[in-house]
Short mmCIF file of C-alpha atoms in Angstrom, two decimals:
data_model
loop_
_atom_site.label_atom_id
_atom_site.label_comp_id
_atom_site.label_asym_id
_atom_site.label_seq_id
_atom_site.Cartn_x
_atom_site.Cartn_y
_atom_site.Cartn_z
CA UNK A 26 -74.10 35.86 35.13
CA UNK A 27 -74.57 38.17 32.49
CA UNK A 28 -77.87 37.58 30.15
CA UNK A 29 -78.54 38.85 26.47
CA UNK A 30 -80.92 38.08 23.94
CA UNK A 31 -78.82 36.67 21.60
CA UNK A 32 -75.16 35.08 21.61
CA UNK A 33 -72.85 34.82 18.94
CA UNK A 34 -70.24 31.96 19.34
CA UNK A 35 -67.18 33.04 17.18
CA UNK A 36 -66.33 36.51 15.47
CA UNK A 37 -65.74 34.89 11.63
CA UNK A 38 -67.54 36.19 9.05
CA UNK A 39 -70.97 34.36 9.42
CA UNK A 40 -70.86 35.19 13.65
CA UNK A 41 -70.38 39.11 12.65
CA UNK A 42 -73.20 39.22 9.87
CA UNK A 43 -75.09 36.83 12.85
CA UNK A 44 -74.22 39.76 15.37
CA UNK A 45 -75.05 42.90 13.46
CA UNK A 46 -78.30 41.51 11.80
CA UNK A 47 -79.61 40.55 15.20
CA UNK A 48 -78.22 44.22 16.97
CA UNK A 49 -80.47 45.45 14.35
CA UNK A 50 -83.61 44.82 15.68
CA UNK A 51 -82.90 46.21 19.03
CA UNK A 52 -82.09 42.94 20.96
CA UNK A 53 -79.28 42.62 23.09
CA UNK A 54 -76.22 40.86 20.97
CA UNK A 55 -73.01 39.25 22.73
CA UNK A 56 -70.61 38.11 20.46
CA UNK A 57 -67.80 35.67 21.90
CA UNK A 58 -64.35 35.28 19.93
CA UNK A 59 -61.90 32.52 21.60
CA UNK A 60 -58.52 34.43 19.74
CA UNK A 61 -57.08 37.89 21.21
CA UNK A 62 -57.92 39.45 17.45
CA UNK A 63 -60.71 38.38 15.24
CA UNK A 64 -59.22 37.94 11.95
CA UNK A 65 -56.46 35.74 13.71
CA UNK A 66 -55.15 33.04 13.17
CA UNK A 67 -55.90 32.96 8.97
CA UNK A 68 -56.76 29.88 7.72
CA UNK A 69 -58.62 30.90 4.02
CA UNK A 70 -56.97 32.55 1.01
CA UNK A 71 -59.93 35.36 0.96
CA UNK A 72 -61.89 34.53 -2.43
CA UNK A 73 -65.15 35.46 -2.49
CA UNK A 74 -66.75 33.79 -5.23
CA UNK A 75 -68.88 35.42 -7.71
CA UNK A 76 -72.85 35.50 -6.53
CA UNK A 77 -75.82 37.72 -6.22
CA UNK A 78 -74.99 39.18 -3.13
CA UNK A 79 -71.14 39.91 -3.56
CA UNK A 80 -71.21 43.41 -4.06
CA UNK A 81 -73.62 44.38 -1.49
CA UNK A 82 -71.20 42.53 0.99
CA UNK A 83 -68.80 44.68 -0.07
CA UNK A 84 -70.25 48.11 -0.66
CA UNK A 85 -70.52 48.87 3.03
CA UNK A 86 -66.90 48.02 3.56
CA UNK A 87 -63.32 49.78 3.41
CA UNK A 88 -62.21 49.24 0.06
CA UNK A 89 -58.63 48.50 1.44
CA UNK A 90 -59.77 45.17 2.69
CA UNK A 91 -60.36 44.13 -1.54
CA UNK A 92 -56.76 42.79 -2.77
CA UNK A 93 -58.05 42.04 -6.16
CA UNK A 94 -60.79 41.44 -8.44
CA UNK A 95 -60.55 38.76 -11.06
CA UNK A 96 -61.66 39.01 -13.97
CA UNK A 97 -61.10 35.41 -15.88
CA UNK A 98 -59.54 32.27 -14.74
CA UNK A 99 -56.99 31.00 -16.98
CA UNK A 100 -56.20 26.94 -17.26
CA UNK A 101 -52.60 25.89 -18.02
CA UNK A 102 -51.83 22.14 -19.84
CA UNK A 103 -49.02 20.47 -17.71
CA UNK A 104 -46.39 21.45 -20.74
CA UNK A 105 -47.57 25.54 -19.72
CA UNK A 106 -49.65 25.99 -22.72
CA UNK A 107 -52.92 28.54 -21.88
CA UNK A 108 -55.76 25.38 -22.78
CA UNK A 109 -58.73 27.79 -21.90
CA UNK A 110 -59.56 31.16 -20.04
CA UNK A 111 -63.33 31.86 -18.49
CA UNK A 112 -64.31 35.47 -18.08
CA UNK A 113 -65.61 35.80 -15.00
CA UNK A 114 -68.67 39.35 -14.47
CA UNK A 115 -67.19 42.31 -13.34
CA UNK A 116 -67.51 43.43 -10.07
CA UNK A 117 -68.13 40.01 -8.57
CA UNK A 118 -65.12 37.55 -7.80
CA UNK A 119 -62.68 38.94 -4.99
CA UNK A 120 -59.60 38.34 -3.27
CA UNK A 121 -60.15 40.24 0.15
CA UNK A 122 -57.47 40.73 2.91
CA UNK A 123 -59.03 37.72 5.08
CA UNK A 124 -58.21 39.34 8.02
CA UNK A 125 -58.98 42.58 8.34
CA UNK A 126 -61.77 41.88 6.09
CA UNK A 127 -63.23 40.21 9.47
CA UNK A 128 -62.47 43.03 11.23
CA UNK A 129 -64.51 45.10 9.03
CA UNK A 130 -67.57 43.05 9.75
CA UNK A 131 -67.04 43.01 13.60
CA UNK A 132 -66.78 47.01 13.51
CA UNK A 133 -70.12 46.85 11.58
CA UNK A 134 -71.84 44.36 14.34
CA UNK A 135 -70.27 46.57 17.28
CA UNK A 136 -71.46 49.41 15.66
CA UNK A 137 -74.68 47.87 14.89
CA UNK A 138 -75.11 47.52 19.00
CA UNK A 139 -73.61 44.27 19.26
CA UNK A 140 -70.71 43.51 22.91
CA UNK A 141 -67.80 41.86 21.58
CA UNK A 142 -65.63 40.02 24.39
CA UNK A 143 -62.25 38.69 23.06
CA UNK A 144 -59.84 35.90 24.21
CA UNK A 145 -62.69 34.03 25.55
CA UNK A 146 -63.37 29.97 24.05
CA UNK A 147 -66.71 28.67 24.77
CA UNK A 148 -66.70 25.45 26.40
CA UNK A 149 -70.66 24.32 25.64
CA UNK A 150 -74.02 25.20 26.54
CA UNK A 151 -75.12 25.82 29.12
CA UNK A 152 -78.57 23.97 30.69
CA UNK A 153 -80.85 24.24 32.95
CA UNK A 154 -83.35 20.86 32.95
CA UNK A 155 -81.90 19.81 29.63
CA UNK A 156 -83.08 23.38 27.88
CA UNK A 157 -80.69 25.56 26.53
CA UNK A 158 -80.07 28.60 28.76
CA UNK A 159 -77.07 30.15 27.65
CA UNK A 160 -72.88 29.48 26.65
CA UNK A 161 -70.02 28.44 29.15
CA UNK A 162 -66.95 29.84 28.86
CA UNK A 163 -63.07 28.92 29.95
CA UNK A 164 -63.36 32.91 31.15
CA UNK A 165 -63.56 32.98 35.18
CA UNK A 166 -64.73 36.27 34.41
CA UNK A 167 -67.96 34.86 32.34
CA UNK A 168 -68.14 31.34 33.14
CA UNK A 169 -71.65 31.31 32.15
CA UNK A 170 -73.42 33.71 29.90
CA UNK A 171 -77.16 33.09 29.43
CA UNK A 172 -79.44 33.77 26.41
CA UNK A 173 -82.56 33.20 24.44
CA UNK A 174 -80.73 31.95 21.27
CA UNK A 175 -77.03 31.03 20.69
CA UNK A 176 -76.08 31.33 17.30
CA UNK A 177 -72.91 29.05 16.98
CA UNK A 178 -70.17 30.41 14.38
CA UNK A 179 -67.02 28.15 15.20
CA UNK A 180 -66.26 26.62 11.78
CA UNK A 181 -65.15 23.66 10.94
CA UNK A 182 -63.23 22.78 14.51
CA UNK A 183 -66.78 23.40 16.12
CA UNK A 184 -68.62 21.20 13.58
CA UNK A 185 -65.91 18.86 14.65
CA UNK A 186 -65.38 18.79 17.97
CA UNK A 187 -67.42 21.86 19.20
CA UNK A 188 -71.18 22.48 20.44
CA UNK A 189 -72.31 21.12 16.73
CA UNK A 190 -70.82 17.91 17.69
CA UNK A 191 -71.79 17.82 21.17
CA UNK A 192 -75.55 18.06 20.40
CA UNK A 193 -75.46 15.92 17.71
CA UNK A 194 -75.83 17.88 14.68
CA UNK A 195 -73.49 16.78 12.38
CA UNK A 196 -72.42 13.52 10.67
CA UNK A 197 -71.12 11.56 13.23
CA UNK A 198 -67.99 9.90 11.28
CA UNK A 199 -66.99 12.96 9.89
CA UNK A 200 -63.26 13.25 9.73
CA UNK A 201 -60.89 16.54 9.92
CA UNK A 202 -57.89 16.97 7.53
CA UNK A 203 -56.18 20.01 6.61
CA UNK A 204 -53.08 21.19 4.75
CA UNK A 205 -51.19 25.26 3.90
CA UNK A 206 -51.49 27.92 1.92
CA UNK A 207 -48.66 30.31 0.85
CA UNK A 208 -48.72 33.47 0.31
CA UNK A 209 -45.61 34.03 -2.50
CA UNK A 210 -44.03 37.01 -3.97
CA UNK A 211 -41.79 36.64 -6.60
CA UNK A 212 -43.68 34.40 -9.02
CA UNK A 213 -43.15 34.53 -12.62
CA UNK A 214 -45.39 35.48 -15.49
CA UNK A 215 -48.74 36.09 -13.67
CA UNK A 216 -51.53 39.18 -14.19
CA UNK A 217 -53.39 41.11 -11.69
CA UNK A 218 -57.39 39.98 -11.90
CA UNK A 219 -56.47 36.24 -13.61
CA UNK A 220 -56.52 33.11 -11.08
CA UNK A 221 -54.50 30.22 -12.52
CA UNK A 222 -55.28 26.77 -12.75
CA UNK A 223 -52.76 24.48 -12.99
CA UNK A 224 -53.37 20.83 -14.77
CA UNK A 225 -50.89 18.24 -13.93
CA UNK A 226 -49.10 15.73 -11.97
CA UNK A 227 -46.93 17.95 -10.01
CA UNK A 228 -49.65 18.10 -7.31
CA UNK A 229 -51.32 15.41 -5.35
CA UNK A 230 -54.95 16.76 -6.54
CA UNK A 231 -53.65 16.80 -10.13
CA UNK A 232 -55.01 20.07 -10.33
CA UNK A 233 -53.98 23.69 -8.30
CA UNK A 234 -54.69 27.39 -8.07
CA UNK A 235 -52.86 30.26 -8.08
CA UNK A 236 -54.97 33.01 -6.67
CA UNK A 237 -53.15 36.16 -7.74
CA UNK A 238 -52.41 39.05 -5.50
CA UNK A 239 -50.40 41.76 -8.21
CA UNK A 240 -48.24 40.81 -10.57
CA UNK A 241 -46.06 39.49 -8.64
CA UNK A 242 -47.66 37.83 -5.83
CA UNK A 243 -50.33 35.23 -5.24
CA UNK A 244 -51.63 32.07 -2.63
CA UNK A 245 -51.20 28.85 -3.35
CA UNK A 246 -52.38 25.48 -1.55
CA UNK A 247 -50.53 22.65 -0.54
CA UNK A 248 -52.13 19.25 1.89
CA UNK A 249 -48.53 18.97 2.98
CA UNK A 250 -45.37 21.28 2.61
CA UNK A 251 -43.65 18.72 1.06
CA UNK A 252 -45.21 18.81 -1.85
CA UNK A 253 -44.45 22.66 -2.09
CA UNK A 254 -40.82 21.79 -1.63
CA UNK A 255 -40.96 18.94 -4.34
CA UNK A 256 -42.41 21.87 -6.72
CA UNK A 257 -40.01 24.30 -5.98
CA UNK A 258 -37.39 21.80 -6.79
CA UNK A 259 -39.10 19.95 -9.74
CA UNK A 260 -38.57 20.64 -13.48
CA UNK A 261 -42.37 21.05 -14.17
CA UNK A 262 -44.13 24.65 -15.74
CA UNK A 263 -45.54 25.09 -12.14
CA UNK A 264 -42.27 24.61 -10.13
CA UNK A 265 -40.54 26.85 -12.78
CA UNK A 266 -42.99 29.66 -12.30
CA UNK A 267 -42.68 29.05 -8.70
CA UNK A 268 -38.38 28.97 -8.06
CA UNK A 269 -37.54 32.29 -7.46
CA UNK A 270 -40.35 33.22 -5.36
CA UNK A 271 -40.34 33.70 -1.36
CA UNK A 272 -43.08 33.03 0.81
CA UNK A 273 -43.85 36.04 3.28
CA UNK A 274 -46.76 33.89 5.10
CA UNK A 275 -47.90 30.84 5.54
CA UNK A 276 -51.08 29.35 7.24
CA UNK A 277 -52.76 25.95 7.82
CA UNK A 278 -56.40 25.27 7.09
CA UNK A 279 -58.52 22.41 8.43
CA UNK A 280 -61.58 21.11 6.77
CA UNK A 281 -64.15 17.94 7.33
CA UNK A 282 -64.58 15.22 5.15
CA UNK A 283 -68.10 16.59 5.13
CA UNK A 284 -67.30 19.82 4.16
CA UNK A 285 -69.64 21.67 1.89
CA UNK A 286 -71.85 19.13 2.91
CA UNK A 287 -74.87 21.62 4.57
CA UNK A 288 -76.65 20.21 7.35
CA UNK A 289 -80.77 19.51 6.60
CA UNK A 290 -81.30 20.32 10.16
CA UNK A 291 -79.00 23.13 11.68
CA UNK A 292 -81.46 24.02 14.52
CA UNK A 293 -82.69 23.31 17.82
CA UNK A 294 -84.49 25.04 20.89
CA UNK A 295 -82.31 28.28 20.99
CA UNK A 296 -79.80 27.08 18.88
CA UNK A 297 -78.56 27.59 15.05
CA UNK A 298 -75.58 26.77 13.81
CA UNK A 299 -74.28 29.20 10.60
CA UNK A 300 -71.64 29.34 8.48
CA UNK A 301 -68.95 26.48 8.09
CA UNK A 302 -70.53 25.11 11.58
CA UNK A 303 -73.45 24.37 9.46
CA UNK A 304 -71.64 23.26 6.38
CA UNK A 305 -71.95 26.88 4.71
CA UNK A 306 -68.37 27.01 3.88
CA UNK A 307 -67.30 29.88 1.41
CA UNK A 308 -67.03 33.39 3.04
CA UNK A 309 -70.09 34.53 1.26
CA UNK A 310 -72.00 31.05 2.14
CA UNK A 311 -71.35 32.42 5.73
CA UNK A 312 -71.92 35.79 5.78
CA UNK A 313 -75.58 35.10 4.24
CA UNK A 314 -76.35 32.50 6.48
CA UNK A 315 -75.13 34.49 9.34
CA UNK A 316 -77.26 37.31 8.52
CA UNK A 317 -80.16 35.30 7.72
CA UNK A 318 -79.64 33.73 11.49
CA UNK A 319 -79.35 36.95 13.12
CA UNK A 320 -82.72 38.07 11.61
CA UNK A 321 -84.33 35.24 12.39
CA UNK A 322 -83.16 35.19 15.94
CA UNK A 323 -83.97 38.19 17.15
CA UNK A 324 -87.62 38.05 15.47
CA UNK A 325 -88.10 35.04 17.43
CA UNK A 326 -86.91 36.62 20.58
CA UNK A 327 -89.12 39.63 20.33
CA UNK A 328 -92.25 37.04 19.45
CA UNK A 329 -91.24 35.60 22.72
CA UNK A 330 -91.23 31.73 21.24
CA UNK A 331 -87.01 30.92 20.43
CA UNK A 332 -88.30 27.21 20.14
CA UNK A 333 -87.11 24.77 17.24
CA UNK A 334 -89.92 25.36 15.00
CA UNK A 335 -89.23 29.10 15.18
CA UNK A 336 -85.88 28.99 14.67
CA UNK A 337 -86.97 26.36 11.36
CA UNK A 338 -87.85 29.86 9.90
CA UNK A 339 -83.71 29.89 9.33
CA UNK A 340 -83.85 26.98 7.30
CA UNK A 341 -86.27 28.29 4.80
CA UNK A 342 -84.96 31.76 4.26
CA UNK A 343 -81.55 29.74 3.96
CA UNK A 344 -83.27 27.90 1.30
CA UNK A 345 -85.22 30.74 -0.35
CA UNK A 346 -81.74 32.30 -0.43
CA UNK A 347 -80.17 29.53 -2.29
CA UNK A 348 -77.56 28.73 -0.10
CA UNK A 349 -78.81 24.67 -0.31
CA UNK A 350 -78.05 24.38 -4.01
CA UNK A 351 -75.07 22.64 -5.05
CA UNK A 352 -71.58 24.60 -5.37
CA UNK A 353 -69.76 21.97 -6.68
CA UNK A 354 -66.29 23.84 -7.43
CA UNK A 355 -64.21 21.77 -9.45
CA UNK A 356 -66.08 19.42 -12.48
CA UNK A 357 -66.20 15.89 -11.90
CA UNK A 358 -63.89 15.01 -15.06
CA UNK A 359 -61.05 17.51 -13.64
CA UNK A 360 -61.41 15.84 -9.84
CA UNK A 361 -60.81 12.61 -11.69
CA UNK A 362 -57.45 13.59 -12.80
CA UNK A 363 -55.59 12.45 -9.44
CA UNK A 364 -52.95 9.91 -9.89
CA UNK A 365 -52.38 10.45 -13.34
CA UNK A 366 -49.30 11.50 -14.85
CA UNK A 367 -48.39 14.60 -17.33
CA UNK A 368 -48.30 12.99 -20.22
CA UNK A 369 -51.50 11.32 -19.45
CA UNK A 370 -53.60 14.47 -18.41
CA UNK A 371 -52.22 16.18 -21.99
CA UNK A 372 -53.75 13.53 -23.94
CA UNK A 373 -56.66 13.54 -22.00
CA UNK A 374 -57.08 17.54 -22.66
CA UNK A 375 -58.47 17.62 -26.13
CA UNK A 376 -61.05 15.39 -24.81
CA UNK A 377 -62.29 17.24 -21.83
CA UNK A 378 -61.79 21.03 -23.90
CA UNK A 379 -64.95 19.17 -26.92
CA UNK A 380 -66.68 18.30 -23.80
CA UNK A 381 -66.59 21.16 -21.73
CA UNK A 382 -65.11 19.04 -18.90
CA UNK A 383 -62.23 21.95 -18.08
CA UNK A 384 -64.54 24.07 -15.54
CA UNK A 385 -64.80 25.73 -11.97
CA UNK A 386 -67.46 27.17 -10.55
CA UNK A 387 -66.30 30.81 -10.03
CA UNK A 388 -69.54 31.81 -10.69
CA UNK A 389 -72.40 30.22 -8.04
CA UNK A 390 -76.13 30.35 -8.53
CA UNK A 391 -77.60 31.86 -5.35
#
């Protein structure tokens, strides 16, 4: 059995910043992805949101992984009219190339001192007299790899039905559902740097986002392909922007009915759960809390006490980071606007523009 100081449970972003934050400090780092490439299978469009710590994410990284920064976000009445456009700062909202933009981050942990071990899905923990001694693995090569902390990084499946679930972390009645997003070339009328927000009843949300690409290419969500067929064969402004365009990828996305949700107590003896695992769920949610994990674990390894009050030290420099404040995305007026028809969400527009009830957060406080 091999042992380490610290093992990383899945090679996303918040297990990589987990990895090389911990390698830093000289402790020994294993860091376990279940695919054959990290990056692989995609399941986010790439947006990093606008934040405090945005562009020092990105400063240490091959500019070829940025697709596109945004500068506004533009919001389109159901008839096509432009209602309202937000500037966004420069230099802080992103659409990266999801993955090789998680490749970048593992080449910084491995580089950073971390082992990386591919094509190899942790099973559970693994104990010795109910304490937490280490990971097992499906590997016969590794079936058990012991540790002083395990740091789990599995997402939403692991809050789900991984180690998060298994010791009892999250809600217990917490349900998955997913849907697809498309990437599209081929659209109509669309700018480099402007995301597009799309009012009306075409979708089942009432409300939709183009995230541009170039000016001519951009991802779109769907909770089921048939409403992306219904679009492309509808008569509204969206499907008509949308007709002539191909898709050149498409991938699913799962999330919990809990999801943004962040768990009050993400820790145990030698265990912390980061990133979506924890309820951290925007790329730069994860990297932070990953990094802030990392940190903490190895400080608690080299102090020689990894138990739950140590590992509490997470917690609070998750909370001194702001990562606990709310992020709610979309205002509660616009969330509202499900079920209603075109004609109803145009009336309703004047209303919500004297209010200011037309908003997303692009822009998050921490």
């Amino acid at each position: 059995m091999k042992e380490y100081d610290v093992i990383v449970v899945g090679a996303g972003p918040a297990g990589c910043a987990a990895a090389k934050a911990a390698s830093r400090h000289g402790v020994r780092v294993i860091l376990i992805e279940e695919h054959q490439a990290i990056g692989s299978p995609r399941h986010c469009p790439g947006r990093l949101h606008s934040s405090s710590f945005t562009r020092e994410i990105l400063k240490d990284l091959d500019p070829r992984v940025i697709v596109c920064e945004y500068r506004s976000r533009r919001y389109f009445a159901p008839s096509g009219k432009v209602i309202k456009e937000t500037p966004l700062p420069a230099e802080s909202a992103y659409q990266v190339q999801r993955d090789e933009f998680d490749r970048e981050l593992a080449r910084q942990a491995a580089l950073a001192g971390a082992e990386i071990v591919l094509n190899t899905r942790v099973t559970g923990l693994y104990k010795e007299k109910a304490h937490t001694r280490g990971v097992t693995t499906a590997s016969g090569d590794m079936p058990v790899v012991l540790g002083q902390v395990v740091i789990v990084a599995s997402g939403t499946k692991g809050r789900l039905s991984g180690i998060p679930k298994q010791e009892k972390l999250t809600q217990p009645d917490e349900t998955p559902f997913g849907g697809f997003l498309v990437d599209l070339v081929g659209i109509r009328d669309i700018e480099p740097g402007v995301i597009e927000t799309y009012l009306g009843a075409t979708f089942e949300m009432g409300i939709n986002v183009l995230w541009t690409s170039n000016q001519h290419e951009g991802i779109i969500g769907f909770t089921d392909m048939n409403w992306y067929r219904r679009l492309l064969s509808g008569d509204s402004f969206a499907g008509c922007k949308f007709r002539d365009a191909h898709p050149v990828q498409i991938f699913g996305y799962v999330v919990g009915s809990a999801g943004g949700s962040k768990l009050e107590h993400p820790v145990k003896t030698n265990l912390i759960l980061v990133g979506d695992a924890a309820g951290f769920t925007s790329i730069t949610h994860a990297i932070v809390s990953g990094r802030n994990a990392g940190d903490v674990a190895a400080t608690s390894v080299r102090d020689g006490n990894t138990g739950e009050a140590s590992l509490q030290r997470y917690v609070d420099k998750c909370r001194e980071s702001g990562l606990y404040r709310d992020t709610l995305s979309w205002s509660p007026r616009m969330a509202s606007l499900k079920g209603r028809s075109d004609a109803e969400i145009e009336a309703l527009i004047p209303e919500m523009l004297a209010n200011n009830e037309i908003r997303y957060g692009d822009v998050w406080d921490f």
